[in-house]
mmCIF file of C-alpha atoms in Angstrom:
data_model
loop_
_atom_site.group_PDB
_atom_site.id
_atom_site.type_symbol
_atom_site.label_atom_id
_atom_site.label_comp_id
_atom_site.label_asym_id
_atom_site.label_seq_id
_atom_site.Cartn_x
_atom_site.Cartn_y
_atom_site.Cartn_z
ATOM 1 C CA GLU A 1 -26.504 44.294 18.076
ATOM 2 C CA GLN A 2 -26.779 46.959 15.244
ATOM 3 C CA PHE A 3 -23.496 44.860 13.662
ATOM 4 C CA GLU A 4 -25.405 41.573 14.526
ATOM 5 C CA LYS A 5 -28.764 42.828 12.435
ATOM 6 C CA ALA A 6 -26.214 43.899 9.385
ATOM 7 C CA LEU A 7 -24.058 40.600 9.819
ATOM 8 C CA GLU A 8 -27.828 38.885 8.989
ATOM 9 C CA SER A 9 -28.582 41.414 6.445
ATOM 10 C CA TYR A 10 -25.312 40.662 4.536
ATOM 11 C CA SER A 11 -25.518 36.283 5.247
ATOM 12 C CA LYS A 12 -28.270 36.802 3.796
ATOM 13 C CA ALA A 13 -27.114 38.619 0.719
ATOM 14 C CA LEU A 14 -24.752 35.998 0.250
ATOM 15 C CA LYS A 15 -26.940 33.600 -0.455
ATOM 16 C CA GLU A 16 -28.047 35.662 -3.610
ATOM 17 C CA CYS A 17 -24.559 36.746 -4.098
ATOM 18 C CA LYS A 18 -21.955 34.884 -3.528
ATOM 19 C CA ASP A 19 -19.287 36.251 -6.413
ATOM 20 C CA VAL A 20 -19.108 39.997 -4.842
ATOM 21 C CA ASP A 21 -16.412 40.951 -2.847
ATOM 22 C CA ARG A 22 -17.574 43.874 -1.309
ATOM 23 C CA ILE A 23 -20.261 42.038 0.005
ATOM 24 C CA TYR A 24 -17.803 39.194 1.685
ATOM 25 C CA VAL A 25 -16.027 42.565 3.475
ATOM 26 C CA HIS A 26 -18.110 44.694 4.987
ATOM 27 C CA ARG A 27 -19.448 41.486 6.418
ATOM 28 C CA SER A 28 -15.842 40.763 8.243
ATOM 29 C CA ALA A 29 -16.009 44.451 9.382
ATOM 30 C CA CYS A 30 -19.144 43.244 11.241
ATOM 31 C CA TYR A 31 -17.456 40.014 12.226
ATOM 32 C CA LEU A 32 -14.471 41.800 13.443
ATOM 33 C CA LYS A 33 -16.993 44.049 15.404
ATOM 34 C CA LEU A 34 -17.883 41.799 17.008
ATOM 35 C CA LYS A 35 -14.693 39.956 17.522
ATOM 36 C CA ARG A 36 -15.564 36.808 16.079
ATOM 37 C CA TYR A 37 -11.785 37.275 14.112
ATOM 38 C CA THR A 38 -11.524 33.626 11.890
ATOM 39 C CA GLN A 39 -14.816 34.050 10.353
ATOM 40 C CA ALA A 40 -13.461 37.896 9.774
ATOM 41 C CA LEU A 41 -10.420 36.437 8.887
ATOM 42 C CA GLN A 42 -12.836 33.669 5.905
ATOM 43 C CA ASP A 43 -14.333 36.814 4.794
ATOM 44 C CA CYS A 44 -12.055 38.479 4.335
ATOM 45 C CA GLN A 45 -9.551 35.304 1.954
ATOM 46 C CA LYS A 46 -13.692 35.065 -0.206
ATOM 47 C CA ALA A 47 -13.557 38.273 -0.798
ATOM 48 C CA ALA A 48 -9.537 38.276 -1.734
ATOM 49 C CA GLU A 49 -10.361 34.615 -3.659
ATOM 50 C CA LEU A 50 -13.361 37.037 -5.748
ATOM 51 C CA GLN A 51 -10.477 39.996 -5.879
ATOM 52 C CA LEU A 52 -8.158 37.951 -7.433
ATOM 53 C CA LYS A 53 -10.516 36.460 -10.055
ATOM 54 C CA ASN A 54 -12.380 39.207 -10.659
ATOM 55 C CA GLY A 55 -9.337 41.816 -11.472
ATOM 56 C CA VAL A 56 -10.758 44.048 -8.772
ATOM 57 C CA GLU A 57 -8.295 46.273 -7.633
ATOM 58 C CA GLY A 58 -8.048 49.690 -5.503
ATOM 59 C CA VAL A 59 -9.946 50.416 -2.425
ATOM 60 C CA SER A 60 -11.532 47.369 -2.090
ATOM 61 C CA THR A 61 -8.659 45.162 -2.096
ATOM 62 C CA THR A 62 -6.883 47.641 0.919
ATOM 63 C CA ARG A 63 -9.543 47.170 2.340
ATOM 64 C CA THR A 64 -9.511 43.154 2.352
ATOM 65 C CA LEU A 65 -6.017 42.819 3.820
ATOM 66 C CA PHE A 66 -6.138 45.676 6.530
ATOM 67 C CA GLN A 67 -9.045 43.467 7.812
ATOM 68 C CA LYS A 68 -7.314 40.276 7.578
ATOM 69 C CA GLY A 69 -4.041 41.496 8.974
ATOM 70 C CA GLU A 70 -6.735 43.024 11.558
ATOM 71 C CA ALA A 71 -8.794 39.213 12.051
ATOM 72 C CA LEU A 72 -4.675 37.948 11.899
ATOM 73 C CA PHE A 73 -3.445 40.008 14.801
ATOM 74 C CA ALA A 74 -6.112 38.650 16.891
ATOM 75 C CA LEU A 75 -4.931 35.171 15.957
ATOM 76 C CA ASP A 76 -2.238 35.904 17.254
ATOM 77 C CA GLU A 77 -0.922 34.779 13.635
ATOM 78 C CA PHE A 78 1.446 38.297 13.590
ATOM 79 C CA GLU A 79 3.439 36.872 10.857
ATOM 80 C CA GLY A 80 0.393 36.539 8.821
ATOM 81 C CA ALA A 81 -0.656 39.781 10.238
ATOM 82 C CA LYS A 82 2.111 41.396 9.193
ATOM 83 C CA ASP A 83 2.837 40.919 6.356
ATOM 84 C CA SER A 84 -1.139 41.460 5.365
ATOM 85 C CA PHE A 85 0.021 45.118 6.319
ATOM 86 C CA GLU A 86 2.528 45.320 4.645
ATOM 87 C CA GLU A 87 0.907 44.504 1.536
ATOM 88 C CA CYS A 88 -1.033 46.707 2.491
ATOM 89 C CA LYS A 89 0.622 49.690 2.965
ATOM 90 C CA LYS A 90 2.323 49.307 -0.299
ATOM 91 C CA LYS A 91 -1.762 49.181 -2.232
ATOM 92 C CA VAL A 92 -2.487 52.257 -0.059
ATOM 93 C CA GLY A 93 -1.286 55.083 -3.161
ATOM 94 C CA SER A 94 -2.461 58.521 -0.685
ATOM 95 C CA GLU A 95 -4.931 57.076 1.755
ATOM 96 C CA SER A 96 -1.755 58.586 4.305
ATOM 97 C CA LYS A 97 -4.599 57.983 7.302
ATOM 98 C CA LEU A 98 -4.470 54.086 6.137
ATOM 99 C CA ILE A 99 -0.681 54.238 5.676
ATOM 100 C CA SER A 100 0.079 55.375 9.679
ATOM 101 C CA GLU A 101 -2.492 52.511 10.482
ATOM 102 C CA CYS A 102 -0.560 50.063 8.416
ATOM 103 C CA GLU A 103 2.714 51.360 9.546
ATOM 104 C CA ARG A 104 1.935 51.254 13.224
ATOM 105 C CA TYR A 105 0.134 47.466 12.965
ATOM 106 C CA ILE A 106 3.443 46.701 11.274
ATOM 107 C CA ARG A 107 4.834 47.714 14.786
ATOM 108 C CA LYS A 108 3.136 46.272 16.619
ATOM 109 C CA CYS A 109 3.910 42.560 15.107
ATOM 110 C CA SER A 110 7.155 43.496 15.075
ATOM 111 C CA PHE A 111 7.664 43.954 18.604
ATOM 112 C CA GLU A 112 4.652 40.372 19.449
ATOM 113 C CA LEU A 113 7.477 38.572 17.181
ATOM 114 C CA SER A 114 10.371 39.713 18.469
ATOM 115 C CA ALA A 115 8.960 39.118 22.085
ATOM 116 C CA LEU A 116 7.957 35.830 21.161
ATOM 117 C CA SER A 117 11.708 34.841 19.479
ATOM 118 C CA LYS A 118 12.875 35.627 23.166
ATOM 119 C CA VAL A 119 10.511 32.957 24.925
ATOM 120 C CA GLU A 120 11.144 30.470 22.569
ATOM 121 C CA ASP A 121 14.771 30.892 23.129
ATOM 122 C CA ILE A 122 14.473 31.470 26.801
ATOM 123 C CA ALA A 123 12.692 28.109 25.834
ATOM 124 C CA ALA A 124 15.315 26.497 23.692
ATOM 125 C CA GLN A 125 18.296 27.034 26.431
ATOM 126 C CA ASP A 126 15.241 26.154 29.176
ATOM 127 C CA ARG A 127 14.650 22.848 27.127
ATOM 128 C CA LYS A 128 19.382 22.540 26.685
ATOM 129 C CA MET A 129 19.120 23.089 30.685
ATOM 130 C CA GLU A 130 17.187 20.379 31.176
ATOM 131 C CA SER A 131 18.235 17.675 29.134
ATOM 132 C CA ARG A 132 21.916 18.235 30.793
ATOM 133 C CA SER A 133 20.462 18.096 33.863
ATOM 134 C CA ASN A 134 18.442 15.699 33.164
ATOM 135 C CA GLY A 135 21.607 12.646 32.112
ATOM 136 C CA SER A 136 23.804 13.426 35.238
ATOM 137 C CA SER A 137 19.849 12.340 37.657
ATOM 138 C CA SER A 138 17.795 10.227 36.953
ATOM 139 C CA SER A 139 14.697 12.751 38.596
ATOM 140 C CA GLY A 140 11.745 13.813 35.908
ATOM 141 C CA THR A 141 10.937 16.119 38.478
ATOM 142 C CA SER A 142 12.517 19.390 37.231
ATOM 143 C CA THR A 143 11.783 19.276 34.319
ATOM 144 C CA SER A 144 8.439 20.804 34.896
ATOM 145 C CA ALA A 145 9.759 23.180 37.624
ATOM 146 C CA GLY A 146 12.675 24.480 34.990
ATOM 147 C CA SER A 147 10.022 24.900 32.601
ATOM 148 C CA THR A 148 8.221 26.949 34.679
ATOM 149 C CA ALA A 149 10.703 29.419 35.778
ATOM 150 C CA ALA A 150 12.176 29.729 32.582
ATOM 151 C CA TYR A 151 8.730 31.303 31.191
ATOM 152 C CA SER A 152 8.108 33.012 34.052
ATOM 153 C CA THR A 153 11.210 34.747 34.164
ATOM 154 C CA CYS A 154 9.792 36.307 30.047
ATOM 155 C CA GLY A 155 6.192 36.464 31.737
ATOM 156 C CA ALA A 156 4.692 34.407 29.274
ATOM 157 C CA SER A 157 2.460 31.277 30.154
ATOM 158 C CA ARG A 158 3.437 27.941 28.741
ATOM 159 C CA THR A 159 -0.696 27.423 27.454
ATOM 160 C CA SER A 160 0.011 30.631 25.620
ATOM 161 C CA ARG A 161 1.805 32.701 22.982
ATOM 162 C CA ARG A 162 0.736 35.775 24.684
ATOM 163 C CA PRO A 163 2.954 37.364 27.702
ATOM 164 C CA SER A 164 1.222 36.862 31.133
ATOM 165 C CA ALA A 165 -1.142 39.486 31.906
ATOM 166 C CA THR A 166 1.303 41.990 34.580
ATOM 167 C CA THR A 167 4.273 41.618 31.120
ATOM 168 C CA ARG A 168 1.665 42.829 28.668
ATOM 169 C CA SER A 169 1.368 45.776 30.964
ATOM 170 C CA SER A 170 5.297 46.801 31.632
ATOM 171 C CA ALA A 171 5.108 46.290 27.760
ATOM 172 C CA ALA A 172 2.670 49.514 27.344
ATOM 173 C CA ALA A 173 5.447 51.290 27.877
ATOM 174 C CA ALA A 174 7.931 49.374 24.562
ATOM 175 C CA TYR A 175 4.715 50.204 22.550
ATOM 176 C CA SER A 176 4.999 54.476 23.518
ATOM 177 C CA THR A 177 7.835 54.390 22.479
ATOM 178 C CA CYS A 178 7.594 53.352 18.993
ATOM 179 C CA GLY A 179 4.160 55.232 18.408
ATOM 180 C CA ALA A 180 1.999 53.093 19.428
ATOM 181 C CA SER A 181 -1.379 54.367 21.456
ATOM 182 C CA ARG A 182 -1.540 50.795 23.666
ATOM 183 C CA CYS A 183 -0.036 47.025 24.057
ATOM 184 C CA PRO A 184 -2.277 44.668 22.043
ATOM 185 C CA GLY A 185 -1.770 42.182 25.243
ATOM 186 C CA ALA A 186 -2.440 44.618 27.626
ATOM 187 C CA ALA A 187 -6.503 44.590 28.846
ATOM 188 C CA THR A 188 -8.328 46.778 28.215
#
């Protein structure tokens, strides 16, 4: 409720001061807390646009990049999130806590990208096997069964870019080895 009120206040302020990047950054933080990631990302993009236009540097831009990374990560856009965290890390300077947070998210993004790559490799192998089997048989039923088998092998859902709950819970061990506090896909 507190974040909803703050969100309302920032939205009112933006009606009067559309060119103040900090308001977008603060509203983005509220959206992140409320798990409204698409709106958080839009505010970060608007803040970054204004910061570039107005020549703003420093804490404001690093906060924008960090929040943009968080929003992209929550939206399963791991490549873009990783880029945001890497850029933020470069601009941080001596803020060691933020550097370590960026590094933690970069590791998480790398892990997720690696997992997605493996899922895509299995799916490609499955399609290759399907095309071979479809060439020798006229039955089309092996396609869906083959895809389901390939995806269940790696624990991914065909409709989701994220591994299944079973895989996510076992992936927590992998996160602990890379130093991350929790698996982003694990149930909280």
